Coordinates of C-alpha atoms and ligand atoms in Angstrom, one line a residue:
X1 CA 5.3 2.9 -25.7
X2 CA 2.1 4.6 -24.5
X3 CA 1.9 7.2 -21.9
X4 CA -1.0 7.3 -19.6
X5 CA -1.3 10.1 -18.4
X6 CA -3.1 11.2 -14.6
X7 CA -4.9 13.4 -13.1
X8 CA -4.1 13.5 -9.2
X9 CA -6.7 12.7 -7.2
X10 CA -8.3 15.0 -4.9
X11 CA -7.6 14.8 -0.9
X12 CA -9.0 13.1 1.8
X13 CA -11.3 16.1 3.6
X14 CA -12.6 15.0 6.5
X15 CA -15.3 18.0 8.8
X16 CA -14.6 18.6 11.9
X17 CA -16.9 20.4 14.1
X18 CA -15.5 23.8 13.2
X19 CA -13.4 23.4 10.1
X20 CA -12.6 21.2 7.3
X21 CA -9.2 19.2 7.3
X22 CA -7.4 17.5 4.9
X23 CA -4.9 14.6 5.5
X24 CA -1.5 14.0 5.3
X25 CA 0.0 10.6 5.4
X26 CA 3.3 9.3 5.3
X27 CA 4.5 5.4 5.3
X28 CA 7.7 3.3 6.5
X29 CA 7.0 0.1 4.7
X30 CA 9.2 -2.9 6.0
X31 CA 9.6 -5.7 3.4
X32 CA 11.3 -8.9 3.6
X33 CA 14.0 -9.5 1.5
X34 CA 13.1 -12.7 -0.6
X35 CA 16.7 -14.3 0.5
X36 CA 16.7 -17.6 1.7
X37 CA 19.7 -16.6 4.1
X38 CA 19.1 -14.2 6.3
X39 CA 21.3 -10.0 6.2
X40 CA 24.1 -11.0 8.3
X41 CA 24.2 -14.7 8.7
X42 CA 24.0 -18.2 6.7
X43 CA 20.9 -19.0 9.0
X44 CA 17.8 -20.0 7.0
X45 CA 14.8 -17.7 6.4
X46 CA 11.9 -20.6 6.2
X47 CA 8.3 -19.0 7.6
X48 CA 7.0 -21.5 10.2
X49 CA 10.3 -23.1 11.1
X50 CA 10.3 -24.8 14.7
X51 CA 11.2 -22.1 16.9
X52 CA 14.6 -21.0 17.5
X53 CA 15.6 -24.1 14.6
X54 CA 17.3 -21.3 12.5
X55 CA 19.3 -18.9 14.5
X56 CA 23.4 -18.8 13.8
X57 CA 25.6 -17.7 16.7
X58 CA 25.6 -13.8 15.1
X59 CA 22.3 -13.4 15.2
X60 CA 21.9 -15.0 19.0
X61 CA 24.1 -11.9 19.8
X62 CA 26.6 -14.2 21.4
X63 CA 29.9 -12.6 22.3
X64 CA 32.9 -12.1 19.2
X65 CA 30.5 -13.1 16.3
X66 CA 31.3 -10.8 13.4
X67 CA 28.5 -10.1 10.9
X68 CA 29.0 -10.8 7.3
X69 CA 27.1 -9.1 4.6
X70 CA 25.1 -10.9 2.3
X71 CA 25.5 -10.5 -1.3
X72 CA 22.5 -11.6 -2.5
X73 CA 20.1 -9.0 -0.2
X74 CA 22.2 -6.6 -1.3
X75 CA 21.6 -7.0 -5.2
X76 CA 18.1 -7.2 -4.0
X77 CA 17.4 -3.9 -2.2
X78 CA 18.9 -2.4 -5.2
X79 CA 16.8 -4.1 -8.0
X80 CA 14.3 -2.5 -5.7
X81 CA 15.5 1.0 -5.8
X82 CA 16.1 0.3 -9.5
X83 CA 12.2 -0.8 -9.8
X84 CA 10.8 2.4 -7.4
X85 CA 13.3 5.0 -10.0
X86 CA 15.1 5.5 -7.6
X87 CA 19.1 7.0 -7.1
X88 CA 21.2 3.8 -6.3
X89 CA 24.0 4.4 -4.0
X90 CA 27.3 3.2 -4.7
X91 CA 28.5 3.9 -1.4
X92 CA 26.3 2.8 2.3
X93 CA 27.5 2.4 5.8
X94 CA 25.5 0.3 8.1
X95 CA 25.1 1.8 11.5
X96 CA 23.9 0.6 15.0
X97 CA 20.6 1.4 16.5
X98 CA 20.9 1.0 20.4
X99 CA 17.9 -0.5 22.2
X100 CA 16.8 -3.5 24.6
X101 CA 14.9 -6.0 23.8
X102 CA 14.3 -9.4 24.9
X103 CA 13.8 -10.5 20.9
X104 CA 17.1 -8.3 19.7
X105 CA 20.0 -10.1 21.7
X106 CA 22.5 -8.0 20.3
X107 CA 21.5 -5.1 22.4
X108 CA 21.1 -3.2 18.9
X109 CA 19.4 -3.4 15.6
X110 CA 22.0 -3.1 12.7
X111 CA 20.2 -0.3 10.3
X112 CA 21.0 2.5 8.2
X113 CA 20.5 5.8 9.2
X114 CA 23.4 8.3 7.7
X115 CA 23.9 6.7 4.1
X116 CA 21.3 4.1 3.0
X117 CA 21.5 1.9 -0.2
X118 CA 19.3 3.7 -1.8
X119 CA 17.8 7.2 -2.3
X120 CA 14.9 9.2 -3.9
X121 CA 12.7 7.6 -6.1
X122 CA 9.1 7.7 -7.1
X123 CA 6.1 5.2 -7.0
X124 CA 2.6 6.0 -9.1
X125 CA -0.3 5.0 -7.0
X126 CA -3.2 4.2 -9.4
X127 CA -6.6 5.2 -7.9
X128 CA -8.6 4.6 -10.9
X129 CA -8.5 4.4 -15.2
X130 CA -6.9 8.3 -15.2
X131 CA -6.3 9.4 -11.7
X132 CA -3.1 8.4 -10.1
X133 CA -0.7 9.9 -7.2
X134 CA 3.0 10.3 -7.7
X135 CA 4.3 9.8 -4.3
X136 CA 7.9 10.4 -3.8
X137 CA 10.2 8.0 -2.2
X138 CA 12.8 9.3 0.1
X139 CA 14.5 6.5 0.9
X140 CA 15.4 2.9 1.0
X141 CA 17.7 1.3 3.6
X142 CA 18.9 -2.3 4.7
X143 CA 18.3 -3.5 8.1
X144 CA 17.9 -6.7 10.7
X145 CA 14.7 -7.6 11.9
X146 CA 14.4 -8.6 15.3
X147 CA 12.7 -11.7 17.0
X148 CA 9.2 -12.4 18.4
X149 CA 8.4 -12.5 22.2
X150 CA 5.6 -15.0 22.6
X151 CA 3.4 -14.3 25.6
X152 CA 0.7 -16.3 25.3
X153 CA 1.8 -19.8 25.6
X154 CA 2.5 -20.0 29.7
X155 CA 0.7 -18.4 31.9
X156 CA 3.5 -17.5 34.5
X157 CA 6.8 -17.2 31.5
X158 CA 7.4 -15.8 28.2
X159 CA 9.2 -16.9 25.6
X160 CA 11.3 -16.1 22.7
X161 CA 11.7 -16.9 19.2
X162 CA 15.0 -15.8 17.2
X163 CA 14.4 -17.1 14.1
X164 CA 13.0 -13.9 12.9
X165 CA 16.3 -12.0 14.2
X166 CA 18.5 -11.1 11.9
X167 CA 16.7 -11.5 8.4
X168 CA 16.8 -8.6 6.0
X169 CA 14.3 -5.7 5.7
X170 CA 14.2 -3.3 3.2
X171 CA 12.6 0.6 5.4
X172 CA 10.9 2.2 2.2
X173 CA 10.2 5.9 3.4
X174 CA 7.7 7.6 1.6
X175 CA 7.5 11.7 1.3
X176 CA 4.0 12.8 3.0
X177 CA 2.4 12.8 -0.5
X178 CA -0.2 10.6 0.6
X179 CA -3.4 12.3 0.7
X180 CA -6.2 9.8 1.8
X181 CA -6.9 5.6 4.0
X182 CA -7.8 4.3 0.3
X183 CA -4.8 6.1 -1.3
X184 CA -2.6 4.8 1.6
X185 CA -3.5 0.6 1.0
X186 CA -3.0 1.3 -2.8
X187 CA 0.1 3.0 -2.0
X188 CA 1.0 -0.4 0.0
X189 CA -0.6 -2.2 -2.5
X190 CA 1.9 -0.7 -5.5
X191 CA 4.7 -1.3 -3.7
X192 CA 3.7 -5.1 -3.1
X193 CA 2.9 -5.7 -7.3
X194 CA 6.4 -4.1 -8.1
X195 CA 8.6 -6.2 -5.1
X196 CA 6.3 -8.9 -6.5
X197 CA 7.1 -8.7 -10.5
X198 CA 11.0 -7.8 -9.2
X199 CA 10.9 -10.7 -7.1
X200 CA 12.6 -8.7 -4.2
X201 CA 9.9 -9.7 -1.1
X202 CA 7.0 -11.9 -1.3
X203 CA 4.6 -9.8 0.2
X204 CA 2.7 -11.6 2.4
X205 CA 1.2 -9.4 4.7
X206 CA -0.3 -12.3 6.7
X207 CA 2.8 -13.8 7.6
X208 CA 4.8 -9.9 8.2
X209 CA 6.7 -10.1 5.4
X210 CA 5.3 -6.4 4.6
X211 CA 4.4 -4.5 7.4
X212 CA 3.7 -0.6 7.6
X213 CA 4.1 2.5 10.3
X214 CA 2.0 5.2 9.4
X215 CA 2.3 8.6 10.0
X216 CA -0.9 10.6 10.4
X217 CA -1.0 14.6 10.3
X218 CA -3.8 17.0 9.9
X219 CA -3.5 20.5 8.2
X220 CA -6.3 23.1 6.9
X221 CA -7.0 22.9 3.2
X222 CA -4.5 25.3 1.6
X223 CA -1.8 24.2 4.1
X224 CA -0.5 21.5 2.1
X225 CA -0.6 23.4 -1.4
X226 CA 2.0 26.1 0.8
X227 CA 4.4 22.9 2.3
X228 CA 4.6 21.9 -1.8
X229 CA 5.8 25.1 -2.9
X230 CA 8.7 25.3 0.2
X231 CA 9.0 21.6 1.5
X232 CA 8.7 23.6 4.6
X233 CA 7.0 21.2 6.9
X234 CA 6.1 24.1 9.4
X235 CA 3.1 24.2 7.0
X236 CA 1.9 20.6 8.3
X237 CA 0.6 19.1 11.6
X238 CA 2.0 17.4 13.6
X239 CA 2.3 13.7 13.4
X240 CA 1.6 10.5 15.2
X241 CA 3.2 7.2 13.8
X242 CA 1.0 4.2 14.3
X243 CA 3.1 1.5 14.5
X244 CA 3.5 -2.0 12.6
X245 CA 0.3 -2.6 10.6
X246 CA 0.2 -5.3 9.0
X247 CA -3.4 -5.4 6.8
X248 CA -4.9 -2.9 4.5
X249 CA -7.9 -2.8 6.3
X250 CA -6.3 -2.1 9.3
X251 CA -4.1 0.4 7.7
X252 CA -7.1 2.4 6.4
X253 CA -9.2 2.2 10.0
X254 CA -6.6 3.5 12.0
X255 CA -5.9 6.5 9.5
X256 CA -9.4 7.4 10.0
X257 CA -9.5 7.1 13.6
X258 CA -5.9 8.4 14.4
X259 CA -7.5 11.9 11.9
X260 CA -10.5 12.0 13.8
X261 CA -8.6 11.8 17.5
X262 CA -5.7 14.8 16.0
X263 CA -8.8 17.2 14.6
X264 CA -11.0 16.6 18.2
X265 CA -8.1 17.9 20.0
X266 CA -6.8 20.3 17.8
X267 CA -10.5 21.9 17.6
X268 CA -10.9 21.9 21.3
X269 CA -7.7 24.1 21.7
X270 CA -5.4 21.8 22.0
X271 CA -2.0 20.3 20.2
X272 CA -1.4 17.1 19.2
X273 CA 2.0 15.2 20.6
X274 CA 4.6 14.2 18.4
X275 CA 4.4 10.1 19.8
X276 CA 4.2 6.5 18.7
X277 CA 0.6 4.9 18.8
X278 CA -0.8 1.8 18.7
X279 CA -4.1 0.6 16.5
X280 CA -6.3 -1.6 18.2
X281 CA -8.9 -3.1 15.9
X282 CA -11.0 -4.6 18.8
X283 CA -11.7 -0.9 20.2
X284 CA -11.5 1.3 17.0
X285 CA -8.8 3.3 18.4
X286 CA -5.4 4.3 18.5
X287 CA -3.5 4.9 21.6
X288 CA -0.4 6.0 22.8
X289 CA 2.8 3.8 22.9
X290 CA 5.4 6.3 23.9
X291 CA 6.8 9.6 23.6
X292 CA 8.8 10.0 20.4
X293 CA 12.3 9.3 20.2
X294 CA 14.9 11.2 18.0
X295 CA 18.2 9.4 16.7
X296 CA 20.1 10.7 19.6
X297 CA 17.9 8.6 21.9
X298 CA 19.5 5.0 20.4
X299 CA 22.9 6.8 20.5
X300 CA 23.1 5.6 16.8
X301 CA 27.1 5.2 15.6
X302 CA 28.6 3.3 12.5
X303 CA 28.6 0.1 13.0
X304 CA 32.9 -0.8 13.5
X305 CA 31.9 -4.8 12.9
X306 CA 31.3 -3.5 9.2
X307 CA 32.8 -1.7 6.5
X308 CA 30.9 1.2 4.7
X309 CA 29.1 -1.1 1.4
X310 CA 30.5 -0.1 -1.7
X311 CA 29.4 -1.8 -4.8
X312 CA 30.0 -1.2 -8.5
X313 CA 27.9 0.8 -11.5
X314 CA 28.7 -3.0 -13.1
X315 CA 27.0 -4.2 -10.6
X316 CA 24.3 -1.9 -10.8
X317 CA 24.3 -2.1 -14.5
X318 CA 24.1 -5.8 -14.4
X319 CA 21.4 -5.5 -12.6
X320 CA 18.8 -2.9 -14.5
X321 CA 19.7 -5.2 -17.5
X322 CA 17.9 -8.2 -16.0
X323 CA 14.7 -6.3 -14.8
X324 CA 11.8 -7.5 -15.8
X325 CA 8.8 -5.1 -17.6
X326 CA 7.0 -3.3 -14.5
X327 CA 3.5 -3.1 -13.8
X328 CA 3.3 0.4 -15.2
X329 CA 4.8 -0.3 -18.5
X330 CA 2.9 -3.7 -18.9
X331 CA -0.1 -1.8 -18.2
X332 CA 0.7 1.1 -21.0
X333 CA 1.2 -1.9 -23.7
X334 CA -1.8 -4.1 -23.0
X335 CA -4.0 -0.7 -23.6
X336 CA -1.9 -0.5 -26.8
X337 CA -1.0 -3.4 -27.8
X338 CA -4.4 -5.2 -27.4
X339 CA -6.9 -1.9 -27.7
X340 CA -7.9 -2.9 -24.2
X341 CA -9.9 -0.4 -21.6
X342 CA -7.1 1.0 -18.8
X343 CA -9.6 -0.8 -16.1
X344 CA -8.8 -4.1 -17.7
X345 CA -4.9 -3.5 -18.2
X346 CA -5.1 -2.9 -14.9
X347 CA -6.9 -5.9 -14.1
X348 CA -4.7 -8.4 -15.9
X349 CA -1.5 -6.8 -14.8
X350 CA -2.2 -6.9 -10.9
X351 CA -0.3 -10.0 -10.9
X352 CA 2.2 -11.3 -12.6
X353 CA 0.8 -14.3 -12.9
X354 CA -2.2 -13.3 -14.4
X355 CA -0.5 -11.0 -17.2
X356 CA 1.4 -14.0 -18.5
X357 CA -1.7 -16.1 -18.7
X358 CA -3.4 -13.4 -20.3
X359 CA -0.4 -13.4 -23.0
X360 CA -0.4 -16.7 -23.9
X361 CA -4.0 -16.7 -24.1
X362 CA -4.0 -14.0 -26.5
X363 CA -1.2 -14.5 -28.9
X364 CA -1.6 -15.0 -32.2
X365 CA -5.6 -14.6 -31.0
X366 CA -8.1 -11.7 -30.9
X367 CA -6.8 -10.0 -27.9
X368 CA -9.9 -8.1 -26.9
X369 CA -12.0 -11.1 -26.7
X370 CA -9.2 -13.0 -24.9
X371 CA -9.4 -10.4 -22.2
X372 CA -13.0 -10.4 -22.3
X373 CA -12.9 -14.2 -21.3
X374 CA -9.7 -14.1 -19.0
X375 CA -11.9 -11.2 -16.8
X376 CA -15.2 -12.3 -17.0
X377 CA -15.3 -16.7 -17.6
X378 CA -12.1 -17.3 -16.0
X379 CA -11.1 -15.3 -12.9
X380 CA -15.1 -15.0 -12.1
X381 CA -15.1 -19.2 -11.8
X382 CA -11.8 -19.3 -9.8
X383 CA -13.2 -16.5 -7.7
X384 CA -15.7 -19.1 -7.3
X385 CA -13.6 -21.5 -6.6
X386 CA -11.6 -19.8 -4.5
X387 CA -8.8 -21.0 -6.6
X388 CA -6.1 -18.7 -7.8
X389 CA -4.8 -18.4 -11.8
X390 CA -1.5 -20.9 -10.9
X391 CA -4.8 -23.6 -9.9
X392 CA -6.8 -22.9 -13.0
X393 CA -8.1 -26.6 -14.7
X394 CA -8.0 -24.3 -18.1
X395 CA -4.9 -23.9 -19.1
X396 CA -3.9 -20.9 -21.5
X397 CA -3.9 -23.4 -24.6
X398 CA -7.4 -24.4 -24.1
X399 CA -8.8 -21.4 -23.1
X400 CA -7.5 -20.4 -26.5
X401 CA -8.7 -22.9 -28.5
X402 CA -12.2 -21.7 -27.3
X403 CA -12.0 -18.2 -28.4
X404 CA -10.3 -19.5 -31.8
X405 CA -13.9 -21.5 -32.1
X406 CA -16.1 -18.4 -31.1
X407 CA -13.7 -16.2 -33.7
X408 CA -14.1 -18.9 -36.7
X409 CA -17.6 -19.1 -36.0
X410 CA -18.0 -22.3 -35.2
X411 CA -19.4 -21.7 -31.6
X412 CA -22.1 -18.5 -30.6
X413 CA -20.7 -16.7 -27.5
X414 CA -23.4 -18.8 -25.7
X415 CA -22.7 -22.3 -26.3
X416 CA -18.6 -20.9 -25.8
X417 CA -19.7 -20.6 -22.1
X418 CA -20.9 -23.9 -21.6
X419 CA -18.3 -25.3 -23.6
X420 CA -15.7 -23.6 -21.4
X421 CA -17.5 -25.1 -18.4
X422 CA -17.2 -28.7 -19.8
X423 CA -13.4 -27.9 -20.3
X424 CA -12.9 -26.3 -16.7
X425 CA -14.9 -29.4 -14.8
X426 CA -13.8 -32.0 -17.4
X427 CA -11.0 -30.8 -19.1
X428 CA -10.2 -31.7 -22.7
X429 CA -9.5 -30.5 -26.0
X430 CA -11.9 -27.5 -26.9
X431 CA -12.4 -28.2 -30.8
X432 CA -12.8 -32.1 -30.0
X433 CA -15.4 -31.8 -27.6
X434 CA -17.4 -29.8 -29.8
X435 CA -17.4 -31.7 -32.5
X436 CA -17.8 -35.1 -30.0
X437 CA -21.0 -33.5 -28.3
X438 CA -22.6 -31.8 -31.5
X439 CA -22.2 -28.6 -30.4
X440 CA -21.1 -26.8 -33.8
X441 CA -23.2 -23.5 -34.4
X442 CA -25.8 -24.0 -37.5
X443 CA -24.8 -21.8 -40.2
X444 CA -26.5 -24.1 -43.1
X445 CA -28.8 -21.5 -44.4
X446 CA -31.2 -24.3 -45.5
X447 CA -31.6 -25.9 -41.8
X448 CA -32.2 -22.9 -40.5
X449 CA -34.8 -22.0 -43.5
X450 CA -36.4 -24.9 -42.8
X451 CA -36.6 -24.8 -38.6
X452 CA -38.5 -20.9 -39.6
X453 CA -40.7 -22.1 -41.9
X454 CA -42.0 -24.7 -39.7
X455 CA -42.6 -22.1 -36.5
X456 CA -44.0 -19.6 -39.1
X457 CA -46.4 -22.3 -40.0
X458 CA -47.3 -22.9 -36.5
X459 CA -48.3 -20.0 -35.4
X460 CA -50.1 -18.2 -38.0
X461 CA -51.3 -15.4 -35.0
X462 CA -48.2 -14.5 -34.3
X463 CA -47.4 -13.9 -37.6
X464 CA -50.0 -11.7 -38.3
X465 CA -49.6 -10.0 -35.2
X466 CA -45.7 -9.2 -36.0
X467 CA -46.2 -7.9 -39.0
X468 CA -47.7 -5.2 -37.3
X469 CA -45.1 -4.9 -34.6
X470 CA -41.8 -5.7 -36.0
X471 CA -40.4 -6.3 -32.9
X472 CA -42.4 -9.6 -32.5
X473 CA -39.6 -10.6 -34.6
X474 CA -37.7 -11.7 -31.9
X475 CA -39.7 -14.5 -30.9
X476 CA -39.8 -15.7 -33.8
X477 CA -35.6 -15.7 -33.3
X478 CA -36.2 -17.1 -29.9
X479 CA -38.2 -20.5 -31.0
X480 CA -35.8 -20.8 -33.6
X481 CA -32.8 -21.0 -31.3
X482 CA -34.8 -23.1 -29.0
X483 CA -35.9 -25.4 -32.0
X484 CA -32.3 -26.0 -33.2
X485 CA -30.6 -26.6 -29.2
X486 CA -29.0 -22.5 -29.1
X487 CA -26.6 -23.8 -32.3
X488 CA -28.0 -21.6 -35.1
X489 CA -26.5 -18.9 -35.9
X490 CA -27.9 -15.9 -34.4
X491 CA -26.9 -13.2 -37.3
X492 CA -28.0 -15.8 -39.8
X493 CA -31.9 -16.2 -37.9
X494 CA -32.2 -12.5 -37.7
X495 CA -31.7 -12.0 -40.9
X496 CA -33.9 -15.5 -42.8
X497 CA -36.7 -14.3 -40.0
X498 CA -36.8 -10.9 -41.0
X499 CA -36.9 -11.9 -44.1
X500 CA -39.9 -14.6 -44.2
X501 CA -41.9 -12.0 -42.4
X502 CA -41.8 -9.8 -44.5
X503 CA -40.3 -7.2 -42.1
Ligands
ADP1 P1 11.5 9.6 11.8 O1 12.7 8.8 11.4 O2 11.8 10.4 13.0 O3 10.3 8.7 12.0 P2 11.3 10.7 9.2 O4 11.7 12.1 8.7 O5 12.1 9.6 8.7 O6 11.2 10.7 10.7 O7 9.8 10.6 8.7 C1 9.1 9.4 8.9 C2 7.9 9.4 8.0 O8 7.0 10.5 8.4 C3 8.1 9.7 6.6 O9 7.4 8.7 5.8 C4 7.6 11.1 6.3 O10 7.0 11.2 5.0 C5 6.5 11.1 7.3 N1 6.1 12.5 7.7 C6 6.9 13.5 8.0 N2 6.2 14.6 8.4 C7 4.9 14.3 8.3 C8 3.7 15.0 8.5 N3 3.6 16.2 9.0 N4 2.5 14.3 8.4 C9 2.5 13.0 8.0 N5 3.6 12.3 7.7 C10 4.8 12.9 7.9
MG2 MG1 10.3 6.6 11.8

């Protein structure tokens, strides 16, 4: 397999009045488990549901309802681990996070603080072709989500909605390796292609199925360089968590604007406060949320409903033997495989979806030139469209058969696009309609001989004139194409005009 190798990419410096700063950025991503039941209960996880339609007694919080733990989310988080590198577990303990909440009837959030399912692993944040930043994982636990207060839909009540409560989140905690807004989304936006190839949490940012806090800290270039070599965080700033974002953009705004609000105070003398902060996009700005709380404050203890999980290397095993090639390895072959640019391995792995298109496009095919037309023809007319790959009108087969015509030479390049346009609004069999419509390339020597001696014949000025100039030749190409409907064979007309001329 190929190694790409990167170079890491330089920090975020942002001036400040006095000084330069650089940043410091670390995540808790919250991701849905793709279960259909929910982390604790046999209660449905359907987006959009009718309110409070899937909600089982344990996860209403009502009185001597015993959690149960759900196999399947389990075997999830850890084909997650497995897919971020990371150190599986064998033995976790769930424990309980005390708060109140209208949306968390329990009185507590079931998490895992002391021993979480899964530990240190690693995610490569690509940036661009060559320049990539490892950022370490810390740590990956299971935990409920809670419920959604609605606010908005009486004027004098509120209301709640519990059929959010309960379902299973995966905490990803990052290291503060994360040096930059752009490098923050792409961190976010790694972690969404792997869950998505695993299959472990859809990713759906619109609907909260990944959701972010970000921590924000300032330090003076050098600082961070001295906190690497000790993983003493004295060296750092302190940080502010923004709370729950749920879009890239929004991610990268407040990152900004929470940096720019630390360095202000800390070059007007004064310190920033450890707190929670909220983003508000309307305003530009962050603001506080309250002071923060340490562990003691939710008087965390193991949970005594549950036993500590312990699970199986077989089960562990079982499950690294049914993971699927990762975007990082994918990416490595296509460069190899199909002597493809990193930019577009990296373009045709972003999804899944479009990697397997890509595949059978190319098999058995000239790979270069089926990634050509994958990148360019198709995804730029569903972008169009507005349609994504699983929508394409071309499928993979016909999309094929036109680059098999362009390779045999049957087709020119340009009459392949207007082909594949007739396919993608009409559909049909490439090869057929080709042959239906006329559309075969002229390679008959003679008809093209023929089709230049009549335009040489024509224009006797321009003749003279380009034997002069030799690059009057390409007129003489030009008519010729015109002449003969863009089917003659471009090489071949190059070559029979030079030639006539007497270039
Ligand atoms: P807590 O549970 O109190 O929020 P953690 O130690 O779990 O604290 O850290 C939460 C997140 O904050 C982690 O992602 C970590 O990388 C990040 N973090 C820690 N120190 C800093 C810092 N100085 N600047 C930015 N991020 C930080
Ligand atoms: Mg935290």
């Amino acid at each position: 397999m190929l190694d790409l190798t990167y170079e890491a990419p330089k920090p975020k410096v942002i001036q400040g009045a006095k000084h330069d700063w650089e940043l410091v950025i670390g995540l808790e991503v919250h991701a849905q488990v793709a279960s259909r039941a929910k982390l604790f209960s046999g209660a449905s996880t359907q987006f959009g549901a009718e309110p409070n339609s899937n909600v089982a007694f344990v996860d209403a919080g009502m009185p001597g309802m015993l959690p149960v733990i759900n196999e399947g989310c389990v075997a999830l988080a850890v084909k997650t681990g497995l897919g971020l590198k990371a150190k599986i577990n064998l033995v976790s303990a769930f424990d309980r996070k005390n708060y109140f909440y209208p949306d968390l009837p329990q009185g507590y959030q079931i998490s895992q603080l002391y021993h979480p399912i899964v530990g240190e692993g690693e995610v490569l944040v690509d940036m661009a072709p060559g320049i990539a930043r490892l950022v370490r994982i810390e740590r990956i636990h299971l935990e409920q989500d809670a419920g959604k207060s609605i606010h908005d839909m009486d004027p004098n009540m509120s209301f709640v909605d519990l059929n959010r409560t309960g379902v299973a989140l995966m905490e990803i905690v990052s290291r503060p390796d994360i040096r930059g807004p752009e490098e923050a989304a792409a961190y976010v936006g790694k972690l969404r292609q792997i869950m998505r190839y695993l299959g472990t949490c859809d990713g759906n940012m619109q609907n909260g199925n990944l959701r972010a806090d970000v921590n924000v800290s300032v330090c003076r270039p050098g600082d961070y360089e001295k906190y690497q070599e000790t993983q003493d965080f004295s060296h750092l700033g302190t940080r502010c968590e923004i709370k729950n974002m749920n879009s890239m953009r929004f991610i990268q705004q407040a990152i900004e604007v929470e940096a720019r609000r630390q360095i202000a105070i800390l070059e007007d003398g004064g310190t920033v406060v450890q707190e929670t902060r909220l983003y508000d996009p309307d305003k530009g700005e962050t603001r506080s949320m309250r002071s923060k709380e340490e562990a003691h404050d939710y008087r965390y203890f193991p949970c005594p409903d549950l036993l500590p999980l312990e699970i199986e290397q077989d089960f562990v095993d079982g499950i690294a033997a049914g993971l699927p090639e990762l975007p990082d390895e994918k990416k490595a072959r296509f460069v190899l495989d199909y002597g493809m640019t990193e930019y577009d391995a990296g373009v045709l792995t972003a999804d899944v979806e479009n990697a397997v298109y890509f595949e059978e496009v190319a098999r058995g095919r000239d790979g270069k030139l089926a990634a050509n037309w994958v990148i360019n023809e198709l995804f730029g007319r569903l972008k169009k469209d507005e349609k994504t790959i699983g929508e394409s009108p071309v499928s993979p087969q016909q999309l094929g058969g036109i680059i098999e015509l362009i390779g045999k030479g049957d087709i020119s390049g340009k009459i392949a696009k207007d082909l594949f346009e007739i396919v993608y609004v009409e559909g049909g069999d490439p090869a057929e309609i080709v042959e239906s419509r006329g559309m075969r390339q002229v390679t008959d020597t003679g008809a093209i001989e023929a089709a230049v001696d009549q335009i040489i014949a024509d224009n006797p000025a321009q003749v003279e004139k380009a034997k002069v100039n030799p690059k009057l030749a390409g007129w003489f190409v030009g008519q010729v194409m015109k002449a003969t409907g863009g089917k003659a064979n471009p090489a071949a007309v190059n070559q029979i005009v030079a030639a006539k001329l007497g270039l």
